[in-house]
CSV table of N, CA and C in Angstrom, one decimal:
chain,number,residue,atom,x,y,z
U,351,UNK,N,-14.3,1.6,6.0
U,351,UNK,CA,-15.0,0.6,5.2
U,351,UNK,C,-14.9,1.0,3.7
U,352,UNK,N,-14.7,1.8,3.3
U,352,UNK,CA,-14.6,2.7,2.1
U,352,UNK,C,-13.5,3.2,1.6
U,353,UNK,N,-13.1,3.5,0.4
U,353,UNK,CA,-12.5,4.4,0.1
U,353,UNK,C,-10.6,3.2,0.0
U,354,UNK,N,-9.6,3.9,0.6
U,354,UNK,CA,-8.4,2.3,0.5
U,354,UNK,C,-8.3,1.9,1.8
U,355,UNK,N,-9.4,1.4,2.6
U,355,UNK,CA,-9.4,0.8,3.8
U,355,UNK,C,-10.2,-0.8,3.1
U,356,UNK,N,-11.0,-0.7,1.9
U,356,UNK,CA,-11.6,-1.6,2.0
U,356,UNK,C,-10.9,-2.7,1.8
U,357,UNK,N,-9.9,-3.1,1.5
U,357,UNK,CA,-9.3,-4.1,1.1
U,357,UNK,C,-8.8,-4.7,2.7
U,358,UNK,N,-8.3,-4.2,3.2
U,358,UNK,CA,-8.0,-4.4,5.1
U,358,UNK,C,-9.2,-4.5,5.6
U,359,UNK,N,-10.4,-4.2,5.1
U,359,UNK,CA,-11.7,-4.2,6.4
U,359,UNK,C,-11.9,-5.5,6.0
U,360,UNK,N,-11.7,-6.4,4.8
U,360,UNK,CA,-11.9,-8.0,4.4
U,360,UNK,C,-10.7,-9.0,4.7
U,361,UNK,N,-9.4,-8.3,4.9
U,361,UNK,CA,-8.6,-9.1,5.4
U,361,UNK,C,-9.0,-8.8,6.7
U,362,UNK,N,-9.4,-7.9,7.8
U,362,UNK,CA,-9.8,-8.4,9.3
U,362,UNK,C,-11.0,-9.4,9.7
U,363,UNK,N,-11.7,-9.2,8.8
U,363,UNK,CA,-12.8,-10.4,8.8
U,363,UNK,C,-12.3,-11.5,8.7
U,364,UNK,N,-11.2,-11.4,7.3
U,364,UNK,CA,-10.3,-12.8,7.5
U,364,UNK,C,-10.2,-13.3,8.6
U,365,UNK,N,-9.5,-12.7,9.2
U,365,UNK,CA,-8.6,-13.1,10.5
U,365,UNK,C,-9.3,-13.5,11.6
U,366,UNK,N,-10.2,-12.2,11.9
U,366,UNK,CA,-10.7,-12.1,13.2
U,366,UNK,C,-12.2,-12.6,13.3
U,367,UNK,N,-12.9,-13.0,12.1
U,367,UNK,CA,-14.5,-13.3,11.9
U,367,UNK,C,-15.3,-12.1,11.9
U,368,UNK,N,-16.5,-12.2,12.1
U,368,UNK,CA,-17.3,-10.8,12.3
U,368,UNK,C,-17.3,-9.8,13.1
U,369,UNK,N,-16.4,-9.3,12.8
U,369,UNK,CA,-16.6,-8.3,14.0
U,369,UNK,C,-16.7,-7.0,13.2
U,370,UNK,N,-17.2,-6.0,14.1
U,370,UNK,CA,-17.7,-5.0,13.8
U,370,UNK,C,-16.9,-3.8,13.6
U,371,UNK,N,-16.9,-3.1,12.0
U,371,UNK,CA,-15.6,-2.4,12.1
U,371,UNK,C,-16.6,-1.3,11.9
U,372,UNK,N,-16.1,-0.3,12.1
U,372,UNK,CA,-16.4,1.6,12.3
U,372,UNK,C,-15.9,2.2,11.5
U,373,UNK,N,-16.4,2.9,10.1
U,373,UNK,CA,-15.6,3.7,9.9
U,373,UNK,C,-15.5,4.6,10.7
U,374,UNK,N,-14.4,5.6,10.3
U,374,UNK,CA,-13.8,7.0,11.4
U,374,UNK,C,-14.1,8.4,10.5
U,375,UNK,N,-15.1,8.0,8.9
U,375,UNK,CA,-15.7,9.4,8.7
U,375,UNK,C,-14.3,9.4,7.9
U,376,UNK,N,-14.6,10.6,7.0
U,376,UNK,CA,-13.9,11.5,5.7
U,376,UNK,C,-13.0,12.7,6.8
U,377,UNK,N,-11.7,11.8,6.7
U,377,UNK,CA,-10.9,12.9,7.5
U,377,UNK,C,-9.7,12.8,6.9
U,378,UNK,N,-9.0,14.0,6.7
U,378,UNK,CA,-7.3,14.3,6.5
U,378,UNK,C,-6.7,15.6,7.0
U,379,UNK,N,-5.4,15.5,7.1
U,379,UNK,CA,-4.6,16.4,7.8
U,379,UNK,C,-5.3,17.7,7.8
U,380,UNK,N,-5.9,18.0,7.3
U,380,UNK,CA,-6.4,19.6,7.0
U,380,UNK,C,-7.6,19.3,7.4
U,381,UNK,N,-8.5,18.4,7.9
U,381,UNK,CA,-10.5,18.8,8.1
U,381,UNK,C,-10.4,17.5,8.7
U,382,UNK,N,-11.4,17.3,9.4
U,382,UNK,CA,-12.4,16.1,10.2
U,382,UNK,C,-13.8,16.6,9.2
U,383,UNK,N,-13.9,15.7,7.9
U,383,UNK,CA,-14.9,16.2,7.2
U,383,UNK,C,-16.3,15.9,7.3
U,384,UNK,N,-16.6,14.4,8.0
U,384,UNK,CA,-17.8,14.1,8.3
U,384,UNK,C,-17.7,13.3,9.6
U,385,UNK,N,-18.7,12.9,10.0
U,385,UNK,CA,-18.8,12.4,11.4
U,385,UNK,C,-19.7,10.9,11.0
U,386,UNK,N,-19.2,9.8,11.5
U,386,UNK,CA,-20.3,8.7,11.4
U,386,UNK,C,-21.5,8.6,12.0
U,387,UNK,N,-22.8,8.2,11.9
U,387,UNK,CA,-23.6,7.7,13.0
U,387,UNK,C,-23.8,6.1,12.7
U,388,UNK,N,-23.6,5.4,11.6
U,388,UNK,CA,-23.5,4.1,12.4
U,388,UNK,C,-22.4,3.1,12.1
U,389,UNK,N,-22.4,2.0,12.5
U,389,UNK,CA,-21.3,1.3,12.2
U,389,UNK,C,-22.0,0.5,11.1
U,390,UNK,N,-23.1,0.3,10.6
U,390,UNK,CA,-23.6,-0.6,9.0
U,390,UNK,C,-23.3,0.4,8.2
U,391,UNK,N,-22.6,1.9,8.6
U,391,UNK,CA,-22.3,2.2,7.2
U,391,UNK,C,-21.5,3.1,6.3
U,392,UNK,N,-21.3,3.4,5.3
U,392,UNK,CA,-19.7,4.5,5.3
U,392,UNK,C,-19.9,5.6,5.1
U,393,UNK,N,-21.4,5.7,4.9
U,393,UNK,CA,-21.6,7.3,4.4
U,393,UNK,C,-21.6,7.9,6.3
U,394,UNK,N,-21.5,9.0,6.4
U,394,UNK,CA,-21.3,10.3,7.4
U,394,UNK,C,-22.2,11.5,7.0
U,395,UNK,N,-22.2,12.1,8.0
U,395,UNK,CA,-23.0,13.2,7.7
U,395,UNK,C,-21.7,14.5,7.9
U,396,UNK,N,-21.7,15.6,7.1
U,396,UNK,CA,-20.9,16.1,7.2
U,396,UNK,C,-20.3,16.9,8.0
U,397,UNK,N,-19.0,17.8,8.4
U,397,UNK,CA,-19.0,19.0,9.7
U,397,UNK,C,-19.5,20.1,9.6
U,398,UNK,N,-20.9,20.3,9.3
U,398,UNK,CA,-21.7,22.1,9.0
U,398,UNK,C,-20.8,22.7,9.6
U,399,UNK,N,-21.0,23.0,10.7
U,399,UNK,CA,-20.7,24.0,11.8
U,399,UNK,C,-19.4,24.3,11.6
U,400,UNK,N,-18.2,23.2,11.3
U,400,UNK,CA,-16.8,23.6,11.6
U,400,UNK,C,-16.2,23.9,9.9
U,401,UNK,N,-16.9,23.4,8.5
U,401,UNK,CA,-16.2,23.5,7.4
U,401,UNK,C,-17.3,24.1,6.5
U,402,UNK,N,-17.0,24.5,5.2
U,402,UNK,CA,-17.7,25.0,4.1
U,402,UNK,C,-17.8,24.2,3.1
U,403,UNK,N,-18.4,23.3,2.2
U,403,UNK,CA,-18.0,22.4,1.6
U,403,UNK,C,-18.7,22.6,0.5
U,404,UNK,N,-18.0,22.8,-1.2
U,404,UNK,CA,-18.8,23.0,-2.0
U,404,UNK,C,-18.1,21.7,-3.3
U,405,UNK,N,-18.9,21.4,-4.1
U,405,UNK,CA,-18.4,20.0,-5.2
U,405,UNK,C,-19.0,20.4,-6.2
U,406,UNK,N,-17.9,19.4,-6.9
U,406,UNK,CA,-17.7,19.6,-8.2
U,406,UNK,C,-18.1,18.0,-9.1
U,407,UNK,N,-19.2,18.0,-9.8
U,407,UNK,CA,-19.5,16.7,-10.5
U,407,UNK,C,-18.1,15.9,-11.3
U,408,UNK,N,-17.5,14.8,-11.0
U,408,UNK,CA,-16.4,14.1,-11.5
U,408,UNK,C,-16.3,14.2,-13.0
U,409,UNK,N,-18.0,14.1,-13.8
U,409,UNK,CA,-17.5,14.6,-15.3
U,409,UNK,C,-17.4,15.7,-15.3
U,410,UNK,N,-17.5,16.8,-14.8
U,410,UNK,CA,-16.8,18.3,-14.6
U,410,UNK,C,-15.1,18.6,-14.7
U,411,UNK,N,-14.8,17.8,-14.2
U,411,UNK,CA,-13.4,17.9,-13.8
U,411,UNK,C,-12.6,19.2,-14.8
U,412,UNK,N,-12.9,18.5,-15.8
U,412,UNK,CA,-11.9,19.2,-17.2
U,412,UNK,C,-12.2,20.1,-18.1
U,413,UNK,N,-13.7,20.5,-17.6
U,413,UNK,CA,-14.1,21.7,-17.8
U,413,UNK,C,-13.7,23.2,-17.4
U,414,UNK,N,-13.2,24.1,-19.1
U,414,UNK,CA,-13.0,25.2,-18.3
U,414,UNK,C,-13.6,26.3,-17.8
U,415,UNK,N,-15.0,25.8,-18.1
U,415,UNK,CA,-15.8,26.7,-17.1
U,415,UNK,C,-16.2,25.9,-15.7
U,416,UNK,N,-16.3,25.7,-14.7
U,416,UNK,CA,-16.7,25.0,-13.9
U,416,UNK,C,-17.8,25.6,-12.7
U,417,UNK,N,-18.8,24.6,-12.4
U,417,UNK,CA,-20.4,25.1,-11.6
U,417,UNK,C,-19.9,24.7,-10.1
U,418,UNK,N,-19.3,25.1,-9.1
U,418,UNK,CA,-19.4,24.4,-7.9
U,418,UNK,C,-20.7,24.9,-7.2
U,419,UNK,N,-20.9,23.1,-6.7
U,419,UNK,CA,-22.4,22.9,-6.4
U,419,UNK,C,-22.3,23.2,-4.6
U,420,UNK,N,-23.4,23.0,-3.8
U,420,UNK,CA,-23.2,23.0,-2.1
U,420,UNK,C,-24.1,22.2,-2.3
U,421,UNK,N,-23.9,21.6,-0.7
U,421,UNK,CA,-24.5,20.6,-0.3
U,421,UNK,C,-26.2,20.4,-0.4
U,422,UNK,N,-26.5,21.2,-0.6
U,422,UNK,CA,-28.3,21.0,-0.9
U,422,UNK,C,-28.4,20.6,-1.9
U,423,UNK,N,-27.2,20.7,-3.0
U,423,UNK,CA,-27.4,20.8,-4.3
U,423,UNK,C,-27.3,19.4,-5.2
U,424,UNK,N,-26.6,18.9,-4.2
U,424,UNK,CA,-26.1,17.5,-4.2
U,424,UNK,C,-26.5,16.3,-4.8
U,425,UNK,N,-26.8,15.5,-5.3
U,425,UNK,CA,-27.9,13.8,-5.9
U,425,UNK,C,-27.1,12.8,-5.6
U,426,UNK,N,-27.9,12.1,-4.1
U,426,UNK,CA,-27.7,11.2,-4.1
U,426,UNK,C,-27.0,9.6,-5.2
U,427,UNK,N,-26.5,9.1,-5.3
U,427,UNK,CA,-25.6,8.5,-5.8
U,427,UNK,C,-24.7,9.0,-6.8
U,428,UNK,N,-24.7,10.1,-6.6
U,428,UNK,CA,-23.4,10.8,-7.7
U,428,UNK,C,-22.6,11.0,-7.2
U,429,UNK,N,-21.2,10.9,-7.4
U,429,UNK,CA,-19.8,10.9,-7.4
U,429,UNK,C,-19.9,12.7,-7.7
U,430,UNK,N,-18.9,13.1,-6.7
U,430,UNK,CA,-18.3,14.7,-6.8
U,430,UNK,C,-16.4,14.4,-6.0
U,431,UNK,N,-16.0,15.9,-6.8
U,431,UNK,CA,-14.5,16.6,-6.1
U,431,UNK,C,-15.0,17.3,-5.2
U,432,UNK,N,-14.6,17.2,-3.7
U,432,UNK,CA,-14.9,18.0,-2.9
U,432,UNK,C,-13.8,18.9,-2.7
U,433,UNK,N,-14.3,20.3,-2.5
U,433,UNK,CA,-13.3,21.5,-1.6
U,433,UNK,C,-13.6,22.0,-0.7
U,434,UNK,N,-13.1,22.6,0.0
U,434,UNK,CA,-13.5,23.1,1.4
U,434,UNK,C,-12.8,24.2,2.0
U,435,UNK,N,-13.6,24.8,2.3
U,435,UNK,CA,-13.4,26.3,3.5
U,435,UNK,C,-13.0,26.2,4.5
U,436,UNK,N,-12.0,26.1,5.6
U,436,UNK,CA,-11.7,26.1,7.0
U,436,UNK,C,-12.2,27.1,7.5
U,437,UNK,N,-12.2,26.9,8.8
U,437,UNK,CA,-12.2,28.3,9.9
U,437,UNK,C,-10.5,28.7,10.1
U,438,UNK,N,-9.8,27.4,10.0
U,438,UNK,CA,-8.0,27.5,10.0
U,438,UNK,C,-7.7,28.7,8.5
U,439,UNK,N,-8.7,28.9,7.6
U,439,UNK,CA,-8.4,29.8,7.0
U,439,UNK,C,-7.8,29.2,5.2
U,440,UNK,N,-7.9,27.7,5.6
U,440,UNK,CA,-8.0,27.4,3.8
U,440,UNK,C,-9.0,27.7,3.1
U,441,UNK,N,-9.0,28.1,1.7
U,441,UNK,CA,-10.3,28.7,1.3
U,441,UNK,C,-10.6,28.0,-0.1
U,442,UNK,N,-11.5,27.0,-0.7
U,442,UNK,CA,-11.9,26.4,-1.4
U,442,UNK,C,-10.7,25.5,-1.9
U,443,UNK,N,-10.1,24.5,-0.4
U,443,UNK,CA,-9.1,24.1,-0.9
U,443,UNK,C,-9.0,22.6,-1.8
U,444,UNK,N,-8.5,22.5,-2.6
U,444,UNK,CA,-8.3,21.3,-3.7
U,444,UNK,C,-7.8,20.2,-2.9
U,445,UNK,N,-8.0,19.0,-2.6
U,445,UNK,CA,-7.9,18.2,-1.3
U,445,UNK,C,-7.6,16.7,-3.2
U,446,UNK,N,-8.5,16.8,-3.5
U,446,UNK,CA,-7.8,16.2,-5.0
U,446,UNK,C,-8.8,14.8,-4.8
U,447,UNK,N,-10.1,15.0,-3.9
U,447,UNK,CA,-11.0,13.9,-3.3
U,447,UNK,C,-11.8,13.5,-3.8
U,448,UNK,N,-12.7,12.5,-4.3
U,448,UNK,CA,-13.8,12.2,-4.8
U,448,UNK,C,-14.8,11.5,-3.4
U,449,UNK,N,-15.5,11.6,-3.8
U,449,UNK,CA,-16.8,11.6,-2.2
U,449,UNK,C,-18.0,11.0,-3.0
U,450,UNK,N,-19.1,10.1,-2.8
U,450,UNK,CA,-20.0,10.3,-3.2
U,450,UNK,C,-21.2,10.0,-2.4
U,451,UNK,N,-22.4,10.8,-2.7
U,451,UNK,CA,-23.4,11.1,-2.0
U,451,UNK,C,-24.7,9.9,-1.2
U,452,UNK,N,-24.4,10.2,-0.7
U,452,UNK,CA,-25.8,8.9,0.4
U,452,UNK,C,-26.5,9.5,0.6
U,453,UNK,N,-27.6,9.0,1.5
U,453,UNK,CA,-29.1,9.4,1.8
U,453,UNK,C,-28.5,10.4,2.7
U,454,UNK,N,-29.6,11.0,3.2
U,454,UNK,CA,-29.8,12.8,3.7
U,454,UNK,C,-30.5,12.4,5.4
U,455,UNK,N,-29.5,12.9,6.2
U,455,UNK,CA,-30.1,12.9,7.3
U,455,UNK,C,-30.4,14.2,8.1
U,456,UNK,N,-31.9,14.4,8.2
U,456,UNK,CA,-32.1,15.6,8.4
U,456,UNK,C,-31.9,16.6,7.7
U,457,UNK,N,-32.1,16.3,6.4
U,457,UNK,CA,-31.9,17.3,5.2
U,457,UNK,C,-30.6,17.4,4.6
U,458,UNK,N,-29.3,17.0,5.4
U,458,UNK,CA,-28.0,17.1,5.1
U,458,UNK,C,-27.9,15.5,3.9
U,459,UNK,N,-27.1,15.7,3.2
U,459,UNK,CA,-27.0,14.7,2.5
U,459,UNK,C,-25.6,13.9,3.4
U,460,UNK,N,-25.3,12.9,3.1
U,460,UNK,CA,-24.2,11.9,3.6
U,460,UNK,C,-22.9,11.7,2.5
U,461,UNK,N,-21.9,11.6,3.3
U,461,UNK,CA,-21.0,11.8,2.3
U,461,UNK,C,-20.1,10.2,3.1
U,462,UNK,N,-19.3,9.6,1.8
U,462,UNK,CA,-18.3,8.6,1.4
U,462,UNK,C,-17.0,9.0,0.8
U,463,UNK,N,-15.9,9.3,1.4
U,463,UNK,CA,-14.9,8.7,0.6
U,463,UNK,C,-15.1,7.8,-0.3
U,464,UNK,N,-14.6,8.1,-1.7
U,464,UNK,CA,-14.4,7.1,-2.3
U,464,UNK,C,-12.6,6.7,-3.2
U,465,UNK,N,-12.3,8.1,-3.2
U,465,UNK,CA,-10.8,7.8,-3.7
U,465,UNK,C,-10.4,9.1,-4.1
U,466,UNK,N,-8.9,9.1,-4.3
U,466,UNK,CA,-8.3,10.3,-4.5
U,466,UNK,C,-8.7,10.6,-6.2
U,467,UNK,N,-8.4,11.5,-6.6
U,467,UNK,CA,-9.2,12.1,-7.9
U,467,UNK,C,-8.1,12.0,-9.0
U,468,UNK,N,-7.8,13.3,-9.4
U,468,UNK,CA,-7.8,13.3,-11.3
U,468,UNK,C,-6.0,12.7,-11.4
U,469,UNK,N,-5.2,12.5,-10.3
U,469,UNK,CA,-3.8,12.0,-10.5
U,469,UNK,C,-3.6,10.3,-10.2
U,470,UNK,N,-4.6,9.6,-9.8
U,470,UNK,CA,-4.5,8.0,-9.8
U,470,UNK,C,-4.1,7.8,-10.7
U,471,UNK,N,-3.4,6.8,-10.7
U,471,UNK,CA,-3.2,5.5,-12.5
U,471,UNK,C,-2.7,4.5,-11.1
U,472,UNK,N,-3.1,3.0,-12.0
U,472,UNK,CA,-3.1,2.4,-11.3
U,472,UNK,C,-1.7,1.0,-12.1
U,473,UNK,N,-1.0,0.8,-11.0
U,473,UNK,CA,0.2,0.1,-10.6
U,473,UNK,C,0.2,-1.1,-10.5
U,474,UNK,N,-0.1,-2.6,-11.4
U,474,UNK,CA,-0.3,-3.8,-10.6
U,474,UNK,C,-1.4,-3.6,-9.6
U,475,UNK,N,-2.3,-2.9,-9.9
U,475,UNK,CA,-3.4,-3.0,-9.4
U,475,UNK,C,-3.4,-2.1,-8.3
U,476,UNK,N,-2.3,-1.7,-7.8
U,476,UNK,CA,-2.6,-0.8,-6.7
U,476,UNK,C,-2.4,0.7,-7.5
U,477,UNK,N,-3.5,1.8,-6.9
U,477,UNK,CA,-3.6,3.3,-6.9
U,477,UNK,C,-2.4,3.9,-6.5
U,478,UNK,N,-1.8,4.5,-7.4
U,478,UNK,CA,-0.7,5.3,-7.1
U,478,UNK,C,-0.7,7.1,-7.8
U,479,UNK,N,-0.1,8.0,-6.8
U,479,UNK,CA,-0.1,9.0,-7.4
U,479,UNK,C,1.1,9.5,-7.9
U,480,UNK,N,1.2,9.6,-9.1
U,480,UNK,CA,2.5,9.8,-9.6
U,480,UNK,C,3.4,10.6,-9.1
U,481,UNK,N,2.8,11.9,-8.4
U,481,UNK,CA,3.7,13.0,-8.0
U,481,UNK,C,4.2,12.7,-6.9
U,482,UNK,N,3.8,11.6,-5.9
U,482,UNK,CA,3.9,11.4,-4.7
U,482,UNK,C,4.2,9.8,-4.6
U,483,UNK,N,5.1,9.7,-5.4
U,483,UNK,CA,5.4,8.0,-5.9
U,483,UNK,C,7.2,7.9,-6.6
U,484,UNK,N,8.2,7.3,-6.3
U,484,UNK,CA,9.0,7.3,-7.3
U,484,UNK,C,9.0,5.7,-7.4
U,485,UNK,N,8.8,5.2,-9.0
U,485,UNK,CA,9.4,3.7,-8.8
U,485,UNK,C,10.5,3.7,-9.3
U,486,UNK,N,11.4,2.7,-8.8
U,486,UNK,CA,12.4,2.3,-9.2
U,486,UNK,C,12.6,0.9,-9.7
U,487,UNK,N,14.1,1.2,-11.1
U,487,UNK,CA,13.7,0.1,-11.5
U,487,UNK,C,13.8,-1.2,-10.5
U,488,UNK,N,14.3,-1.5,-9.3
U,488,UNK,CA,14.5,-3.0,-8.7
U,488,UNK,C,12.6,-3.0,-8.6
U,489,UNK,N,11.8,-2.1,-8.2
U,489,UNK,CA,10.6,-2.3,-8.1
U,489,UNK,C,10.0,-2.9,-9.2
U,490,UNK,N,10.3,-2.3,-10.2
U,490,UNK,CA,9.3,-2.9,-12.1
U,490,UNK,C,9.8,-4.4,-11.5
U,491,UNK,N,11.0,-4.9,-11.7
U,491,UNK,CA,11.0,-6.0,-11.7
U,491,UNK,C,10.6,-7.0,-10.6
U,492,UNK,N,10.3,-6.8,-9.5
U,492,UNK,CA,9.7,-7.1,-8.4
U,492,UNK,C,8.4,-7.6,-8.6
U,493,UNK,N,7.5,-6.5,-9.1
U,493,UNK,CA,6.4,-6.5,-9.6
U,493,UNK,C,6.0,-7.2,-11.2
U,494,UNK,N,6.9,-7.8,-11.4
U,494,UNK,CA,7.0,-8.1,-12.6
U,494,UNK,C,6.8,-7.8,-14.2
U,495,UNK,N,7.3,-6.6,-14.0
U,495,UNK,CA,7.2,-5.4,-15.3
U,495,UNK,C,8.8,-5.4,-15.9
U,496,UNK,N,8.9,-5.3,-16.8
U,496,UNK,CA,9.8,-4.7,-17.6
U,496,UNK,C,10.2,-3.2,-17.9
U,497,UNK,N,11.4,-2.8,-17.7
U,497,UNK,CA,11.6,-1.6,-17.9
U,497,UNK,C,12.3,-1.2,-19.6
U,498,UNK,N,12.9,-0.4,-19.9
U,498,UNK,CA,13.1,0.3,-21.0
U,498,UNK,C,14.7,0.1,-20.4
U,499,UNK,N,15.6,-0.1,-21.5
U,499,UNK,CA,17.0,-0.2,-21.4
U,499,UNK,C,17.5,1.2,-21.2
């Protein structure tokens, strides 16, 4: 529901009417980071037991001293960079995520995908990461950009 699914969870409404979509929780290759409990909504409660999770406030970013906060520490509707500890043995790893905070269930606060972090710029509208992107020029012109001779 969140995060770059939202643009598809309104095109399936398109199509299909109301039906009830699920998010599947703050997950990538490296962590299953939170778990859902309902379908009204995108925040998750996070994996205690299996990960370590500590953040970093988004106006922090570019600071060279920097406070990483834990989850108790957290404020509801503020935007953080999350990192995380595995048991697989990654150790406060840069995942490059921004998350932001929902209501607390059972003391735990709730976490959201919201978008990848400090390498976006955006493309005709769509989020691209530079390092993980090549355009070419038949593309500029596709998209209707002009290139440099």
């Amino acid at each position: 529901k969140g995060g770059t699914c939202s643009d598809s969870v309104r095109e399936i409404k398109d199509w299909y009417g109301d039906v009830i979509v699920r998010d599947i929780g703050y997950l990538a290759t490296e962590l299953k980071g939170t778990i859902p409990l309902k379908s009204s909504s995108r925040f998750a409660v996070p994996t205690l037991q299996e990960n370590f999770f500590e953040f970093l406030p988004v106006e922090d970013i570019n600071k060279d001293k920097k406070t990483y906060l834990m989850l108790h520490q957290l404020e509801e509707g503020r935007r953080y960079y999350v990192y995380f500890t595995t048991k697989a043995g990654l150790y406060r790893y840069d995942i490059d995520d921004i998350v932001e905070v929902g209501a607390k269930v059972n003391n735990a606060p709730t976490l959201a995908f919201i978008q990848k972090g400090k390498e976006v710029k955006k493309i005709s509208g769509r989020r691209v990461r530079p390092k993980r992107a090549t355009i070419r020029p038949a593309a500029f012109s596709m998209l209707g950009l002009k290139t440099k001779p």
